[in-house]
CSV table of C-alpha atoms in Angstrom, one decimal:
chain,number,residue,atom,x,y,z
A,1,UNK,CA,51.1,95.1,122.0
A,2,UNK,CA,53.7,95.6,119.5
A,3,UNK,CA,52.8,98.2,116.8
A,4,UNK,CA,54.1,98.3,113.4
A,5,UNK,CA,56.5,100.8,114.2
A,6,UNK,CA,57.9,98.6,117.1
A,7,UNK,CA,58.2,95.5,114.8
A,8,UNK,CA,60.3,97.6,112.0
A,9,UNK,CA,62.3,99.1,114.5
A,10,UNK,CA,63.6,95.5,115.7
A,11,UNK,CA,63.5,93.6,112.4
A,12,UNK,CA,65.9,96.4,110.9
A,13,UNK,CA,68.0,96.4,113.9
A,14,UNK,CA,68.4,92.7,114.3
A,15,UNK,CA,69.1,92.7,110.9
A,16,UNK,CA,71.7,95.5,110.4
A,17,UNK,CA,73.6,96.0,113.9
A,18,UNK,CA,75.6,93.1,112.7
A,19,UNK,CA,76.4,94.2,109.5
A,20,UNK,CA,77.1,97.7,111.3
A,21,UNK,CA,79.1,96.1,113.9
A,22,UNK,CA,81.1,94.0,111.7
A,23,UNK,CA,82.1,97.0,108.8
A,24,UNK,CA,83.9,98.0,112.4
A,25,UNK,CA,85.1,94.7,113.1
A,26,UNK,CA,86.6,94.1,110.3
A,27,UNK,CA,88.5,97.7,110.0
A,28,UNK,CA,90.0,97.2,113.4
A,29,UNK,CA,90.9,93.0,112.7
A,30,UNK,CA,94.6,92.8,112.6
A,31,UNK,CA,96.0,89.2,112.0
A,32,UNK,CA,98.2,87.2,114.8
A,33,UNK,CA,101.9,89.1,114.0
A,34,UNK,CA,105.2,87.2,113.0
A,35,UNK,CA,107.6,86.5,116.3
A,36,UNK,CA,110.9,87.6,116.2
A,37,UNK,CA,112.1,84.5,117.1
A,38,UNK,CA,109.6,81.8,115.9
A,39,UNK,CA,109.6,78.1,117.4
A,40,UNK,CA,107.9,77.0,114.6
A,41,UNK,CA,109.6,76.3,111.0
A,42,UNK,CA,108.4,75.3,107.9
A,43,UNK,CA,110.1,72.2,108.9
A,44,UNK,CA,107.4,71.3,111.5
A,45,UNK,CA,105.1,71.4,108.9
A,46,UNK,CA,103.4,68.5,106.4
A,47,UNK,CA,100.9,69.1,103.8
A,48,UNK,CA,98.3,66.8,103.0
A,49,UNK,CA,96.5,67.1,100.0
A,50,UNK,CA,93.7,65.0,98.9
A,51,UNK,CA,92.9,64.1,95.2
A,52,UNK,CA,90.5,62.4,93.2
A,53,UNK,CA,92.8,62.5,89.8
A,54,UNK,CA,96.3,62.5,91.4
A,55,UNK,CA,97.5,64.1,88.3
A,56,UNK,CA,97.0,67.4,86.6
A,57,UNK,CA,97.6,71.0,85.1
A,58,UNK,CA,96.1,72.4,88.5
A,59,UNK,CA,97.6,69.8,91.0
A,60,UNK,CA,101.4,70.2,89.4
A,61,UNK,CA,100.4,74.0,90.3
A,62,UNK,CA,99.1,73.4,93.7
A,63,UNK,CA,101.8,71.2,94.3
A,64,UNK,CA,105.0,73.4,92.9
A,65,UNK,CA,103.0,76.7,95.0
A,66,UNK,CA,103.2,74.4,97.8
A,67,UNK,CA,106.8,73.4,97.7
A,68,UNK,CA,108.4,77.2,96.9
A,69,UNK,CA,107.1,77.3,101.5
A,70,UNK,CA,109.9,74.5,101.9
A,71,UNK,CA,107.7,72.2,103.9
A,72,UNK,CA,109.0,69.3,106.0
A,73,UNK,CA,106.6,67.0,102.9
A,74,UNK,CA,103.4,66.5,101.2
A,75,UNK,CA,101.4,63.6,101.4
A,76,UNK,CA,99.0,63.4,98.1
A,77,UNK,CA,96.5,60.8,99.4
A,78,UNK,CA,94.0,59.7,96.1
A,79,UNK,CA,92.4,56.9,95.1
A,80,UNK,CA,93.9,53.3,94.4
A,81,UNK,CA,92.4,53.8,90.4
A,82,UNK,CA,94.4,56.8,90.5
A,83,UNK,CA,97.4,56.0,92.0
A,84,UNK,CA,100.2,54.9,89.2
A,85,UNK,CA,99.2,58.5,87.4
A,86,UNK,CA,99.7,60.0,90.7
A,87,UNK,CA,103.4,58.2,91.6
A,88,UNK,CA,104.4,59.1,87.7
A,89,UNK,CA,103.1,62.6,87.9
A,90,UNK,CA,105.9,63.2,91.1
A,91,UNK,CA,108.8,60.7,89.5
A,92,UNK,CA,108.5,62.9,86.0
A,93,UNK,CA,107.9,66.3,87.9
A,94,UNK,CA,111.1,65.7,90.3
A,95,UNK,CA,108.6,66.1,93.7
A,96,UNK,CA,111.5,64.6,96.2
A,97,UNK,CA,109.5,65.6,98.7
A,98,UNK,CA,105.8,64.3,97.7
A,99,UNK,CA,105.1,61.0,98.9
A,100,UNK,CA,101.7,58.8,97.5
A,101,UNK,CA,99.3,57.3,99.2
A,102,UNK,CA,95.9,55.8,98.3
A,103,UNK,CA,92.7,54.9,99.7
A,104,UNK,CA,89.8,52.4,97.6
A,105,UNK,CA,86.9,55.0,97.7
A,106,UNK,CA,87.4,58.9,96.7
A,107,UNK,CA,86.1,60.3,100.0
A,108,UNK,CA,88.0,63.5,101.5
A,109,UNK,CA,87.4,62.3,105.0
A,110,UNK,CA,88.8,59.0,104.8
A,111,UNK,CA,91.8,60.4,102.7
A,112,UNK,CA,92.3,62.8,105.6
A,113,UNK,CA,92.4,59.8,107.9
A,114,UNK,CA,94.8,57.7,105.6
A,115,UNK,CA,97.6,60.1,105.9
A,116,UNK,CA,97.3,61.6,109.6
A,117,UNK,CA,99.4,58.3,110.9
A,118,UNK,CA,101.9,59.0,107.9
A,119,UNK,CA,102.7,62.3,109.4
A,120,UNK,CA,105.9,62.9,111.2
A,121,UNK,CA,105.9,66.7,112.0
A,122,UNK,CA,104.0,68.9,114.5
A,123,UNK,CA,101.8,70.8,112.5
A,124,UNK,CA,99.9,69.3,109.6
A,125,UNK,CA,98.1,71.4,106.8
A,126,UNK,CA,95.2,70.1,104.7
A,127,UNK,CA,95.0,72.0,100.9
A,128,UNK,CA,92.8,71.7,98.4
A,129,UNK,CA,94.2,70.4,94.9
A,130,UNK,CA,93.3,73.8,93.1
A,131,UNK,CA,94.7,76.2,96.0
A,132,UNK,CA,98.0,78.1,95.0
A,133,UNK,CA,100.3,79.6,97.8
A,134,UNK,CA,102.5,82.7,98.2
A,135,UNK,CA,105.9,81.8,99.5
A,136,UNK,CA,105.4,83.4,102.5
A,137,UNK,CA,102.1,81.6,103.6
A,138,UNK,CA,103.5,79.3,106.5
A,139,UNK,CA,105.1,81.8,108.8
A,140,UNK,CA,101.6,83.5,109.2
A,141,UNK,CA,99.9,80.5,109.8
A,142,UNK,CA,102.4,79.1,112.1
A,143,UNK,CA,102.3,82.6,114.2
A,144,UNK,CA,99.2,81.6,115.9
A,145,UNK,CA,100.2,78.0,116.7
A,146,UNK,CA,103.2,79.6,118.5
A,147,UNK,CA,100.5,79.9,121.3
A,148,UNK,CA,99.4,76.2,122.6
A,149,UNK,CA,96.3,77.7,123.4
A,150,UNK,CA,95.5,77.5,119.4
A,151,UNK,CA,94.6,74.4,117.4
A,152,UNK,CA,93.5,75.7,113.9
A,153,UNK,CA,94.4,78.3,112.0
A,154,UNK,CA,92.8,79.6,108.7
A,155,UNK,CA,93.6,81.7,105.5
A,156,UNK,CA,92.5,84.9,103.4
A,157,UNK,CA,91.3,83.0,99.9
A,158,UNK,CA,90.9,84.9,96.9
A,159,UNK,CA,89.8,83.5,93.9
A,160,UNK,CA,92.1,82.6,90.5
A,161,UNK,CA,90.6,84.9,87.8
A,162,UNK,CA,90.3,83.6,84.9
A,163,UNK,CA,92.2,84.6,81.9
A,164,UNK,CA,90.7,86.1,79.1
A,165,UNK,CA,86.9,85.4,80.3
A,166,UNK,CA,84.1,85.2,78.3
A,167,UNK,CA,81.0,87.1,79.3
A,168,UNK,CA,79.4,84.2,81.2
A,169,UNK,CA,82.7,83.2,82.9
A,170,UNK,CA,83.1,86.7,83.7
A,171,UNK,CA,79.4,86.9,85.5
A,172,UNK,CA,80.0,83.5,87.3
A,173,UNK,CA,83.1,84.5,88.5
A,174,UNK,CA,82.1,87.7,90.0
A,175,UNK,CA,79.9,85.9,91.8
A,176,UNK,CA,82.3,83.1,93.2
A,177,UNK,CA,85.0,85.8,93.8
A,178,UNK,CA,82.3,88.1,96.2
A,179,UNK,CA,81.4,84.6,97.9
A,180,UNK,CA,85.1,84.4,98.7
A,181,UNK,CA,85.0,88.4,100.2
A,182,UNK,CA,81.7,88.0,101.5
A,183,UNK,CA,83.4,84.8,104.0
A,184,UNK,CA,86.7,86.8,104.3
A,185,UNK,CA,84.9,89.7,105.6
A,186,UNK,CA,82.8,87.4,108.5
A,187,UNK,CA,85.7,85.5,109.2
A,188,UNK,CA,87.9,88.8,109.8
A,189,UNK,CA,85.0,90.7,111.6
A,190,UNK,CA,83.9,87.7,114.2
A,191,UNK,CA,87.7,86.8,115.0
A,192,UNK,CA,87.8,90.3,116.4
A,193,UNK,CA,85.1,90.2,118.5
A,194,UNK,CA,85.1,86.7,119.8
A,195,UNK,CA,87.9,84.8,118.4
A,196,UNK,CA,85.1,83.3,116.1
A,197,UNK,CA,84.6,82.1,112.7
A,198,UNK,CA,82.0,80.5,110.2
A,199,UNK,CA,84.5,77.2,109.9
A,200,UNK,CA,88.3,76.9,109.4
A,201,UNK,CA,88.0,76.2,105.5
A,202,UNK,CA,89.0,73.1,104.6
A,203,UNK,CA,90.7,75.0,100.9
A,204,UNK,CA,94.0,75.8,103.2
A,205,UNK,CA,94.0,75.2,107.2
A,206,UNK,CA,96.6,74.0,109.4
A,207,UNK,CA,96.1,72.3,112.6
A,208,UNK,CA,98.1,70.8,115.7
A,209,UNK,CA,99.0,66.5,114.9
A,210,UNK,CA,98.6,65.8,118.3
A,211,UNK,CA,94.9,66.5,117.9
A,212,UNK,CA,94.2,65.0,114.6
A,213,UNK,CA,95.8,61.7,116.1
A,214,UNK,CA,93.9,61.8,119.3
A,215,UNK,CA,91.9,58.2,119.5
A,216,UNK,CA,88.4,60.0,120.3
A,217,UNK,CA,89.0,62.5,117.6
A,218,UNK,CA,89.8,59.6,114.8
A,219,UNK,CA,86.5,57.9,116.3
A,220,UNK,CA,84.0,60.8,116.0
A,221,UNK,CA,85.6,62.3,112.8
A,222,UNK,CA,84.6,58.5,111.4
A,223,UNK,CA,81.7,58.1,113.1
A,224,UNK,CA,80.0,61.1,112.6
A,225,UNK,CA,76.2,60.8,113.1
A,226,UNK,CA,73.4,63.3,111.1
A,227,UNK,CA,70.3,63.5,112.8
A,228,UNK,CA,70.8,60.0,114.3
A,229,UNK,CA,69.8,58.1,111.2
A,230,UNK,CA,72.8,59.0,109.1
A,231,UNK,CA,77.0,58.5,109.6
A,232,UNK,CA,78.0,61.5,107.5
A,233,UNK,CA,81.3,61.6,106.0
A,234,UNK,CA,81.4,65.2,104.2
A,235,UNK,CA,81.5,68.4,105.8
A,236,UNK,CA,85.2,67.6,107.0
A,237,UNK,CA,85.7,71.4,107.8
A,238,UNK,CA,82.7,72.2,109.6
A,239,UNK,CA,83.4,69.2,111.8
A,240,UNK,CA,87.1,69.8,112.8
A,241,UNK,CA,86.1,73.7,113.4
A,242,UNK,CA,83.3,72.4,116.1
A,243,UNK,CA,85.8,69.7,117.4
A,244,UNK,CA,88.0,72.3,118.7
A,245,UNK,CA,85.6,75.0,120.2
A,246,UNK,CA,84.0,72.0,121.9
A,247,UNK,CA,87.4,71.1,123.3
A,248,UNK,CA,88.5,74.6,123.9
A,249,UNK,CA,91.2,75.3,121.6
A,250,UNK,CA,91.4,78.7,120.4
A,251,UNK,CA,91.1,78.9,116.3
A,252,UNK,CA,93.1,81.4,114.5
A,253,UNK,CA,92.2,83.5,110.8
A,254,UNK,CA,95.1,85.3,108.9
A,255,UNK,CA,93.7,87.8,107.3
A,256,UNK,CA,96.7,89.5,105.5
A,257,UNK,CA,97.9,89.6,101.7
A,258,UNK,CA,101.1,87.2,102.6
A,259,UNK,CA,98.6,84.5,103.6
A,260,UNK,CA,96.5,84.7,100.9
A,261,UNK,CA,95.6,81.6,99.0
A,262,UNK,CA,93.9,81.8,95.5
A,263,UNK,CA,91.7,78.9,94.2
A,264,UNK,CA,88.9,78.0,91.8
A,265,UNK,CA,85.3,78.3,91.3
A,266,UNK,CA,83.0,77.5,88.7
A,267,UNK,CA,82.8,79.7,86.2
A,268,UNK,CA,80.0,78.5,84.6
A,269,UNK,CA,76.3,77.2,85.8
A,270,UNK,CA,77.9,74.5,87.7
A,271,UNK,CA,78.4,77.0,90.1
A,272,UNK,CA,74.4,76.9,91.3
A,273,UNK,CA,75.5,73.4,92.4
A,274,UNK,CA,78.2,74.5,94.0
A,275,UNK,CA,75.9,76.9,95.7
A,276,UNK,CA,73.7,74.4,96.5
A,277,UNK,CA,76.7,71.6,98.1
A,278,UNK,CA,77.9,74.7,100.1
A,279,UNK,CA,74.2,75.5,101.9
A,280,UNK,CA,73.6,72.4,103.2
A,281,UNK,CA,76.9,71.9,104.5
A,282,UNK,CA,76.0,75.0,106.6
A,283,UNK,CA,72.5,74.4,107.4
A,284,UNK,CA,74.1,70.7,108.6
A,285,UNK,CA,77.1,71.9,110.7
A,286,UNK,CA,74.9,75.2,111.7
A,287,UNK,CA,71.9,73.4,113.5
A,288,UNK,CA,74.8,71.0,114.9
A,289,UNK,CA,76.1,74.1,116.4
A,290,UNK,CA,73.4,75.9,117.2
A,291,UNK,CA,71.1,73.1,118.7
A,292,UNK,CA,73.0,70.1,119.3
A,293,UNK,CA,76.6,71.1,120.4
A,294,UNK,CA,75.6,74.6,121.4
A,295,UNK,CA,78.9,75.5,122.7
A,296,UNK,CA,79.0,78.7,120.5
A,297,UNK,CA,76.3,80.3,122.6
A,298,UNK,CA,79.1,80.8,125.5
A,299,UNK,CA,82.1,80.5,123.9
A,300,UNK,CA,81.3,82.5,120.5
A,301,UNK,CA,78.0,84.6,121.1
A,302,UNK,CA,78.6,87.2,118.6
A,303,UNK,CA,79.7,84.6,116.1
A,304,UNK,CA,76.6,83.1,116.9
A,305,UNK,CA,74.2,86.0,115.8
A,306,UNK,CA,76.5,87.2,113.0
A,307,UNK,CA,77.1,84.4,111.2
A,308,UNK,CA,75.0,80.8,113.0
A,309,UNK,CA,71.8,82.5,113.1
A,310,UNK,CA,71.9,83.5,109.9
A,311,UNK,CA,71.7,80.0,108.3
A,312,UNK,CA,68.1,79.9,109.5
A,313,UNK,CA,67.2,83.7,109.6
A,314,UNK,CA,68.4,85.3,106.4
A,315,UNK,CA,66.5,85.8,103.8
A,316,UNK,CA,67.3,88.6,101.9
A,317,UNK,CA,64.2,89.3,99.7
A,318,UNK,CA,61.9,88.2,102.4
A,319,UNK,CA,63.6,90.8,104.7
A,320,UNK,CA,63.6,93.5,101.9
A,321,UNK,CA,59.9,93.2,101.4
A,322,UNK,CA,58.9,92.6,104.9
A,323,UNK,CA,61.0,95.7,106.2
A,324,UNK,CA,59.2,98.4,102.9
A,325,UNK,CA,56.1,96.6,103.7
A,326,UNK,CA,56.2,97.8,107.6
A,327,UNK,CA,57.3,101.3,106.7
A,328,UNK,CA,54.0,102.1,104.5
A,329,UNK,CA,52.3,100.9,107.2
A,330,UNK,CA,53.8,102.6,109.7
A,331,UNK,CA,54.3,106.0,107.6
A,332,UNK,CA,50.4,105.7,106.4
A,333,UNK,CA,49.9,108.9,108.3
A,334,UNK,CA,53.0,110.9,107.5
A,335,UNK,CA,52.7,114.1,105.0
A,336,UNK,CA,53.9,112.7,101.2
A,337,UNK,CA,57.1,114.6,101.6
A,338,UNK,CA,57.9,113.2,104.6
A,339,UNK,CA,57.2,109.2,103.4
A,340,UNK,CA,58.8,109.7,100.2
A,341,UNK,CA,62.4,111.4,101.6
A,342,UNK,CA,62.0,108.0,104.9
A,343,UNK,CA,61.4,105.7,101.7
A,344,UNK,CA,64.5,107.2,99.9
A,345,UNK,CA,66.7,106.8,102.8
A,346,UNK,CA,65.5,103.4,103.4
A,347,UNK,CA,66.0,102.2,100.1
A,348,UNK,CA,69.4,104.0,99.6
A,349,UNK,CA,70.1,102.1,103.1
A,350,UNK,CA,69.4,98.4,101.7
A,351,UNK,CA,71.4,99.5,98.6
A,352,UNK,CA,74.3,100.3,100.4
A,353,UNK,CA,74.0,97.5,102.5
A,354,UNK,CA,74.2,95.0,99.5
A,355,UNK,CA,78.0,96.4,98.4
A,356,UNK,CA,79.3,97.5,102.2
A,357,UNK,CA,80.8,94.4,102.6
A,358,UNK,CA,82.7,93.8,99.3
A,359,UNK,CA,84.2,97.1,99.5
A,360,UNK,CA,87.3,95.6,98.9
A,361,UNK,CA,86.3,94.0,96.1
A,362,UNK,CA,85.4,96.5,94.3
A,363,UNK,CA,88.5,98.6,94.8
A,364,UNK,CA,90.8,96.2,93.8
A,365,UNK,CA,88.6,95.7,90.7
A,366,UNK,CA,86.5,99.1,89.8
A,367,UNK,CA,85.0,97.9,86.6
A,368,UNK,CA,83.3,94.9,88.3
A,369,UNK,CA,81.3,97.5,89.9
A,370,UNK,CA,78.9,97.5,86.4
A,371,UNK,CA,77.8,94.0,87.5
A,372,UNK,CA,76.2,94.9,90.7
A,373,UNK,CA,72.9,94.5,90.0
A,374,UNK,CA,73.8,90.8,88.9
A,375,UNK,CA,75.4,90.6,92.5
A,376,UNK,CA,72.0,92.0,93.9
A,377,UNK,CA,69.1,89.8,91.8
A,378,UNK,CA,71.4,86.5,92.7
A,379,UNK,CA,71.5,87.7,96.4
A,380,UNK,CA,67.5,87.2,96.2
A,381,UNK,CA,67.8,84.3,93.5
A,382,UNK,CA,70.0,82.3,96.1
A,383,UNK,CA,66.6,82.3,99.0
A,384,UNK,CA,65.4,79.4,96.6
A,385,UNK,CA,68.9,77.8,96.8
A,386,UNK,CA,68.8,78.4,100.3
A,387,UNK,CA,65.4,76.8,100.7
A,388,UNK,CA,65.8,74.1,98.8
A,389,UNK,CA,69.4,72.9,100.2
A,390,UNK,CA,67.4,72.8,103.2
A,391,UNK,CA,64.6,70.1,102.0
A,392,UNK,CA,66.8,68.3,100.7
A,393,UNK,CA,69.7,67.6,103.3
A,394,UNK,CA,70.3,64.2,103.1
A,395,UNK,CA,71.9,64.7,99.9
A,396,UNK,CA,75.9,65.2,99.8
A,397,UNK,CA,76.2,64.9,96.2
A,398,UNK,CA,79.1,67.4,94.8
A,399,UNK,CA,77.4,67.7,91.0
A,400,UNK,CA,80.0,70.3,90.1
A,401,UNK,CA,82.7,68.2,89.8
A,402,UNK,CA,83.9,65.0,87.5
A,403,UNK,CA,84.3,62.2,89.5
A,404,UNK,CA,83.7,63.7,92.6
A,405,UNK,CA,79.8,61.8,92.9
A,406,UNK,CA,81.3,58.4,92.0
A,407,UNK,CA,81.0,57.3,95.5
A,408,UNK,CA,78.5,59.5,97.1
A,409,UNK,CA,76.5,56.9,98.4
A,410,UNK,CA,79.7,56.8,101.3
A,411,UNK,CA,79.0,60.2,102.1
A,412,UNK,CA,75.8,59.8,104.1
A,413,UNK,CA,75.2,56.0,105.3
A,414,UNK,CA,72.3,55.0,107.0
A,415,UNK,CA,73.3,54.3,110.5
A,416,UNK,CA,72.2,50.6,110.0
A,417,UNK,CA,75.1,50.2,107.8
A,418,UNK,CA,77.7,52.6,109.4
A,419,UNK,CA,79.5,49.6,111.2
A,420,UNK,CA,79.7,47.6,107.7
A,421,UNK,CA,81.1,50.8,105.8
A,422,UNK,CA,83.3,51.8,108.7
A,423,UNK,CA,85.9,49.1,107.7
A,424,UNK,CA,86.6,50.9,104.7
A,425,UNK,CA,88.2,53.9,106.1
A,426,UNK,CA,90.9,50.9,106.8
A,427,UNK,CA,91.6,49.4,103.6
A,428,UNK,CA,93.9,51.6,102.0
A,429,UNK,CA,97.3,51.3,101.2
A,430,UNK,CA,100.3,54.3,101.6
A,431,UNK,CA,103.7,54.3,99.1
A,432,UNK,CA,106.6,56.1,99.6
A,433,UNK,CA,108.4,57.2,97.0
């Protein structure tokens, strides 16, 4: 029988030799290093970006970032309501090297799929319309792909601080700029230990053509199917990342300043929903992993229990209470002194444990240091996030975001319909400029 001193000895170890672990990790991670003679040029590159406004402060920003790297061209792929605003936007900004094209229903996947054809160089990279670039991003993310063995590599992101915040935009964007150190910091730690990573974020990420316009890729990637009853067409990401440790292509992260990309957050309550859209992407692609692919168990164990597990196994206030709960119990019988100083060194451990990883956070800006407790309460305030993204799904609608729902309906279709709503990935029309 397992005694309560037993059960906290395992819970706190299961719990904290990853975080242990990874602190190490993610000291010793060093990213793939530039060759001295690289094959690859920003010439083999094309950037696709997909829109819902094809026009814009932000996108003119995105796209000018973008163009300072010299790629071979970027494809802005929006929607057919948006497309005039999106062909003046390049004539009046002088983008030569930006070409249009459109699809009839805002939906990332199907914009993906519009431009892969279109593409005419060996690497493509997918960016978000609110990402900015350094100049030297592409020779770091081209170093992997040097290898043949790799099909995807990934960026550092940092987030855009805003200028001037208010009080609320500064709280909310605290909290998106640790969710941005908190994925650096897995991504960095697991691709040292098993060539692993939560998912090649779809913000910036560059991956080989040829796989992109392999038949059985364009079939599953547009045929995607949730639980059996559902063709889901969001979590693009999570569903390339899977597609190439299932096909056993190495995937790459550049953690390094030059291949840092910075991008936007809500900075306001609309960030709960983005919390919310970002949970059950995981818990979707996760239990796909975990239980239906379950390639990650051989090819990625670590990755596995640092990050997969974690979908279904961390909750942070429930772990907190559980583990103080199973030290009174088990230190019932020590002398006061003893109990008090084992309570203090608990405690001070799940303290330390809160901030360990967003170290570098902190350093680079001290005075966010005041808003730990907000980091700490919304750490236990995002278990109900947590819980609830998991009831609920079926539901892919972005909330945080104008325009972005108008079509959510295309997201997840009931396999019933999938053959019906399929055609549309087809109808869509490409421009050159």
């Amino acid at each position: 029988m397992f005694s309560c001193h037993h059960v906290f000895i395992l819970l706190f170890l299961y719990r904290y030799v990853r975080l242990a672990v990874n602190l190490v990790a993610f000291c010793l991670h060093r990213p793939i290093p530039l060759p001295e003679n690289p094959r690859l040029t920003s010439q083999d590159v094309t950037v696709v970006i997909p829109s819902l406004q094809g026009d814009g402060g932000e996108l003119w920003e995105t796209i000018r970032s973008i163009l300072a790297t010299e790629p071979h061209e970027i494809i802005l792929v929006t929607v057919e309501a948006q497309e005039q605003r999106a062909r003046k936007m390049a004539k009046e900004s002088n983008f030569s090297k930006v070409r249009i094209c459109s699809v009839s229903q805002p939906n990332k996947r199907r914009q993906m799929v519009r431009a892969i054809p279109e593409v005419r160089t060996e690497i493509t990279i997918f960016a978000d319309d609110d990402v900015t670039w350094p100049s030297t991003l592409l020779p770091w993310m081209l170093a992997p792909l040097e290898d043949e063995q790799y099909g995807g590599v990934g960026t550092n992101q940092r987030l855009r601080r805003a200028e001037r915040p208010n009080l609320q935009q500064r709280i909310w964007g605290y909290l998106g700029a640790l969710y941005l150190e908190r994925r650096n910091f897995d991504c960095a730690s697991c691709m040292f230990i098993d060539g692993g990573l939560p998912c090649l974020s779809g913000r910036t990420v560059a991956y080989r053509t040829s796989i992109l316009r392999d038949d059985s890729f364009t079939y599953q990637f547009t045929h995607e199917e949730w639980l059996g009853q559902y063709q889901l067409n969001a979590d693009d990401d999570n569903f390339i990342t899977r597609w190439l440790i299932s096909h056993g292509k190495k995937i790459s992260y550049q953690h390094h300043k030059q291949a840092e990309v910075l991008t936007t957050l809500e900075d306001n309550p609309k960030f709960l929903k983005q919390c919310l859209r970002w949970s059950r992407s995981n818990w979707r692609s996760n239990i796909t992993s975990m239980f239906c692919d379950g390639h990650i168990w051989t090819c990625q164990p670590w990755s596995a229990y640092a990050v997969y597990l974690t979908t279904v196994s961390h909750w942070a206030i429930l772990w907190d209470s559980l583990l103080i709960y199973l030290y009174f119990d088990m230190a019932g019988s020590w002398p006061r002194e003893s109990q008090e100083l084992g309570l203090a060194v608990l405690g001070s451990w799940i303290f330390l444990s809160k901030f360990l990883k967003l170290l570098g956070h902190y350093i680079r800006y001290p005075i966010d240091f005041l808003l730990l407790p907000v980091s700490i309460l919304f750490g236990y305030f995002h278990g109900l996030i947590k819980g609830y993204a998991m009831l609920s799904l079926n539901v892919t609608a972005w909330g945080s975001r104008e325009g972005a729902d108008d079509d959510d309906a295309y997201r997840m279709i009931r396999v019933s319909q999938k053959h019906q709503e399929a055609l549309e990935f087809r109808n869509a029309v490409c421009y050159t400029q």
